[in-house]
GROMACS .gro file of C-alpha atoms in nm:
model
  185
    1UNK     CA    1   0.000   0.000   0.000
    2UNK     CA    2   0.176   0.313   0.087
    3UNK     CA    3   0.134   0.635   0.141
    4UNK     CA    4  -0.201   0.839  -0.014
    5UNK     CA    5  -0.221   1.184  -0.036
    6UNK     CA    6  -0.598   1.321   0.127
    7UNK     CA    7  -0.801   1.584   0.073
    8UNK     CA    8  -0.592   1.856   0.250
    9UNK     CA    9  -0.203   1.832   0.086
   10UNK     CA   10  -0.051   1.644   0.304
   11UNK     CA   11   0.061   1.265   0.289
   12UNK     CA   12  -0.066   0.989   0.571
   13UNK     CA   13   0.089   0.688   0.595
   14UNK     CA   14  -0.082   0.340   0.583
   15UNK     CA   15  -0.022   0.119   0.912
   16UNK     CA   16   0.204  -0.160   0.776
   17UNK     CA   17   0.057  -0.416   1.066
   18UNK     CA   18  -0.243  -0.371   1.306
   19UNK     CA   19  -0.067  -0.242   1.557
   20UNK     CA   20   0.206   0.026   1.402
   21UNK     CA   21  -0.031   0.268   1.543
   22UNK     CA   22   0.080   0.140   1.900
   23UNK     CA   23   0.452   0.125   1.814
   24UNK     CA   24   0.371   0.476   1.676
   25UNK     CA   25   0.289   0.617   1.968
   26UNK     CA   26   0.506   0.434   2.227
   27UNK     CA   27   0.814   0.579   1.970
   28UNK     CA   28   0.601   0.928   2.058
   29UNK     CA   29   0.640   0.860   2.397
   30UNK     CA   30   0.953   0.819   2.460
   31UNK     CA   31   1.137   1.070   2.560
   32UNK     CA   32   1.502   0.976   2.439
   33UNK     CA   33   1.693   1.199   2.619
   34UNK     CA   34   2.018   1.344   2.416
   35UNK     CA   35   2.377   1.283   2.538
   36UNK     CA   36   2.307   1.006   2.779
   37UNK     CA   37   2.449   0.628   2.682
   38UNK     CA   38   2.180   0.380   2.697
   39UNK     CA   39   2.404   0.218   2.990
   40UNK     CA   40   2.382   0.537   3.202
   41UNK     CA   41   1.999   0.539   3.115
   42UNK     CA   42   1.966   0.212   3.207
   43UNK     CA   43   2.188   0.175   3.535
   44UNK     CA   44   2.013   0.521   3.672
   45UNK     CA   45   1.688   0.364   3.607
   46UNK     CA   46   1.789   0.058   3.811
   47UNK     CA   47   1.908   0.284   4.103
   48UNK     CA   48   1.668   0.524   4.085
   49UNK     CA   49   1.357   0.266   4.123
   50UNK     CA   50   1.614   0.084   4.427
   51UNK     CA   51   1.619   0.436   4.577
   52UNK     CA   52   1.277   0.535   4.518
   53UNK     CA   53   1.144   0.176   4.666
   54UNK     CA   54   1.361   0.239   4.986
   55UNK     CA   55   1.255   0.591   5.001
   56UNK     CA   56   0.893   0.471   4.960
   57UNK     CA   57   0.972   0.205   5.232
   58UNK     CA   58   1.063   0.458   5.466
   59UNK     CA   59   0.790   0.701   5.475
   60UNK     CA   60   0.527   0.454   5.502
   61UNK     CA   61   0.740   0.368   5.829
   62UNK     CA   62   0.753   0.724   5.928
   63UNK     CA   63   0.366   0.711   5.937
   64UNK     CA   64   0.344   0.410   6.121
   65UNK     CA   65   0.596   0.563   6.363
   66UNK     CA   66   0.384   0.872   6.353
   67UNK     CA   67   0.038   0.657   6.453
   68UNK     CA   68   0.210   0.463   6.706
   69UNK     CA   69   0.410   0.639   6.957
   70UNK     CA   70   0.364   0.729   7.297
   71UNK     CA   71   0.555   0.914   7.580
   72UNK     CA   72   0.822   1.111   7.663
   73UNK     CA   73   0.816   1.430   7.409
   74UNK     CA   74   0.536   1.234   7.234
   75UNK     CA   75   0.394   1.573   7.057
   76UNK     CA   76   0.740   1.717   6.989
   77UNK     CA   77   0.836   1.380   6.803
   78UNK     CA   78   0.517   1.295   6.649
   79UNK     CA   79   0.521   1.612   6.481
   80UNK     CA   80   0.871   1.549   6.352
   81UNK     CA   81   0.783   1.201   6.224
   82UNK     CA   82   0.499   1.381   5.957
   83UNK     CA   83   0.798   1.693   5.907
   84UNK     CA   84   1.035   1.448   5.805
   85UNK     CA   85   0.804   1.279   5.563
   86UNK     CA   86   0.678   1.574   5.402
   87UNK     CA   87   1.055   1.649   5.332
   88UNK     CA   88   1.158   1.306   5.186
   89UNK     CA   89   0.806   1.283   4.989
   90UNK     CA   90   0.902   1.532   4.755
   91UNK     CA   91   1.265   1.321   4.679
   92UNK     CA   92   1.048   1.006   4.609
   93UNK     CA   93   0.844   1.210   4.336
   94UNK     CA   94   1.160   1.325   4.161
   95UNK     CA   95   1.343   1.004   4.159
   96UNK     CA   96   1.040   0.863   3.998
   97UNK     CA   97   0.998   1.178   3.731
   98UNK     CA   98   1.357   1.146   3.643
   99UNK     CA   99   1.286   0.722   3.583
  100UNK     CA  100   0.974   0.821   3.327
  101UNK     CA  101   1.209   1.095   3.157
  102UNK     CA  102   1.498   0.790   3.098
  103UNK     CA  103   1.197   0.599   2.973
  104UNK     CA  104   1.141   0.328   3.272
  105UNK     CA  105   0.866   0.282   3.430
  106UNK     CA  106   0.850   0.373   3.809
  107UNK     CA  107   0.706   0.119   3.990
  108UNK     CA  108   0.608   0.212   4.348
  109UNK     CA  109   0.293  -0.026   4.417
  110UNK     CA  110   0.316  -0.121   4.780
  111UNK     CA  111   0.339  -0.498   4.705
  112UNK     CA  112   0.619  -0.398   4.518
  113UNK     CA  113   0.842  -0.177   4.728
  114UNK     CA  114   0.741  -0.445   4.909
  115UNK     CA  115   0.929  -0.698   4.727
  116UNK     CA  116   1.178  -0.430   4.611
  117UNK     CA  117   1.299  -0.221   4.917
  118UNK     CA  118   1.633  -0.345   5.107
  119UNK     CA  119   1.503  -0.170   5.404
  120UNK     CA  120   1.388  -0.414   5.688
  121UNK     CA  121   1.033  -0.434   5.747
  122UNK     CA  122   0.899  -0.203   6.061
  123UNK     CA  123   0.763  -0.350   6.330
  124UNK     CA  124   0.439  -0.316   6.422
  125UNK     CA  125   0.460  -0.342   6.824
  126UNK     CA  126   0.667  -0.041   6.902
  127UNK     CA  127   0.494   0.213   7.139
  128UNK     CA  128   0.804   0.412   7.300
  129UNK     CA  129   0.888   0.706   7.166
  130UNK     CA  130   1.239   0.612   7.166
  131UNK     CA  131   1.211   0.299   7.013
  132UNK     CA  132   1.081   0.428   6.748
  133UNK     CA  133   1.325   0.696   6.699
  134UNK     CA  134   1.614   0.413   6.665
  135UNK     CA  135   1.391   0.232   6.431
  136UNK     CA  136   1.369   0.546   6.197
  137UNK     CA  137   1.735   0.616   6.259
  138UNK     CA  138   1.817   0.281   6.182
  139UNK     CA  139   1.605   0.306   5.867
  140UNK     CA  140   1.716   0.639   5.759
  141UNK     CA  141   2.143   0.570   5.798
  142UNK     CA  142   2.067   0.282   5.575
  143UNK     CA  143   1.915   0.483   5.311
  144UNK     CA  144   2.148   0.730   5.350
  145UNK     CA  145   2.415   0.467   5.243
  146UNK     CA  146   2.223   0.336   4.981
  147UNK     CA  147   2.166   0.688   4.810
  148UNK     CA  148   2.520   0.743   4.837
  149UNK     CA  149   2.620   0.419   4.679
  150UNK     CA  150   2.340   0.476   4.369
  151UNK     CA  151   2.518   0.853   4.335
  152UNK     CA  152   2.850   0.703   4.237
  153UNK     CA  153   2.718   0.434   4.051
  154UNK     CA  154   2.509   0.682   3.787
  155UNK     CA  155   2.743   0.918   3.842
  156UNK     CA  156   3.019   0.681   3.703
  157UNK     CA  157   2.755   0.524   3.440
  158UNK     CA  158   2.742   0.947   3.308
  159UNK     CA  159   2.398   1.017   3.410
  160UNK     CA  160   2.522   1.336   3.644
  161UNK     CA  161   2.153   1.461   3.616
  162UNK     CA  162   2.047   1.166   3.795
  163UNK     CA  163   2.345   1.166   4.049
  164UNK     CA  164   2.233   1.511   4.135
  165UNK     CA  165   1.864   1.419   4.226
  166UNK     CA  166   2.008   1.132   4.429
  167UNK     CA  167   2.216   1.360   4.582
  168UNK     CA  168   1.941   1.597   4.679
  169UNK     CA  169   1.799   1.358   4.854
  170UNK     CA  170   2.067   1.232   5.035
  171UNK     CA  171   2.136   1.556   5.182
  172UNK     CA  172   1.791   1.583   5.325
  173UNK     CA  173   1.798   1.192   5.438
  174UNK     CA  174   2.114   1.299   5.621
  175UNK     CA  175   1.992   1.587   5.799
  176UNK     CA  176   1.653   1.473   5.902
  177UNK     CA  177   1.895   1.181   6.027
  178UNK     CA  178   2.039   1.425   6.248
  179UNK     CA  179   1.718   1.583   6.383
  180UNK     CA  180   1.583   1.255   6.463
  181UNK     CA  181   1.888   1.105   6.597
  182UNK     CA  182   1.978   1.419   6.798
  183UNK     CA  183   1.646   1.331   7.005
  184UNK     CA  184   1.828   1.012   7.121
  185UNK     CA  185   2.170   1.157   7.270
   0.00000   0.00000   0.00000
């Protein structure tokens, strides 16, 4: 068949197959970012979604930190728990923009940060406010070391956009680490 020339001037192509007008569009789609190797594309998407299911991870364990405390500077702590979440929230949404502009797909279902996240799971029978302080502390230095980790990697792999985001993020991971930890001392 070919290509036909309509009514208005212009020529419209004929699908070859039944669905070129879905490979059509997914081609549309895509982004395809200039200047990046399709290994740094691909190794920041793979540390990006790690980061992004850790991050994810840890503010659902904020909240249940956040629900479940009780005691000594309970109101002081509580509020910190929901301060420290709205900070990190924010760092989750641009890891997972920056996956969709490499063209992944960011996958942050909770059965799969579930599956995904290399943070422990939180327990669900903490009360003190201390304990869960450590808990979030615990959670929070190992996310710190896993953003730090995923900044060299894409970093090295020549995504320095990337790096940058996960950089971002660390720095706020770190210093909410501080605020919650310095409750502990």
């Amino acid at each position: 068949m070919g290509a036909m020339r309509p009514a208005g001037g212009t020529i419209a192509a004929t699908p070859c197959c039944p669905c070129e007008d879905v490979h059509r569009k997914e081609t549309e789609m895509a982004v395809k970012l200039a200047g990046l190797e399709d290994n740094a594309r691909k190794t920041a998407i793979t540390e990006l979604q790690a980061c992004m299911s850790d991050g994810l991870a840890l503010s659902m364990a904020l909240k249940q930190a956040h629900w479940n405390m009780r005691g000594p500077n309970f109101i002081a702590v509580h509020e910190l728990m929901d301060q420290v979440k709205a900070r990190l929230d924010p760092g989750v949404d641009a890891m997972a923009e920056r996956i969709q502009q490499l063209d992944g797909t960011a996958v942050g279902t909770v059965e799969e940060v579930a599956k995904a996240t290399a943070l422990p799971p939180y327990p669900t029978d903490v009360t003190k406010v201390a304990d869960h302080l450590k808990e979030v502390s615990a959670r929070m230095r190992a996310m710190g070391e896993r953003l730090r980790g995923a900044i060299d990697t894409v970093d090295e792999a020549g995504d320095a956009d990337s790096a940058d985001i996960l950089t971002e993020v660390s720095r706020q991971v770190d210093k909410d680490l501080w605020f919650i930890q310095s409750h502990l001392d």
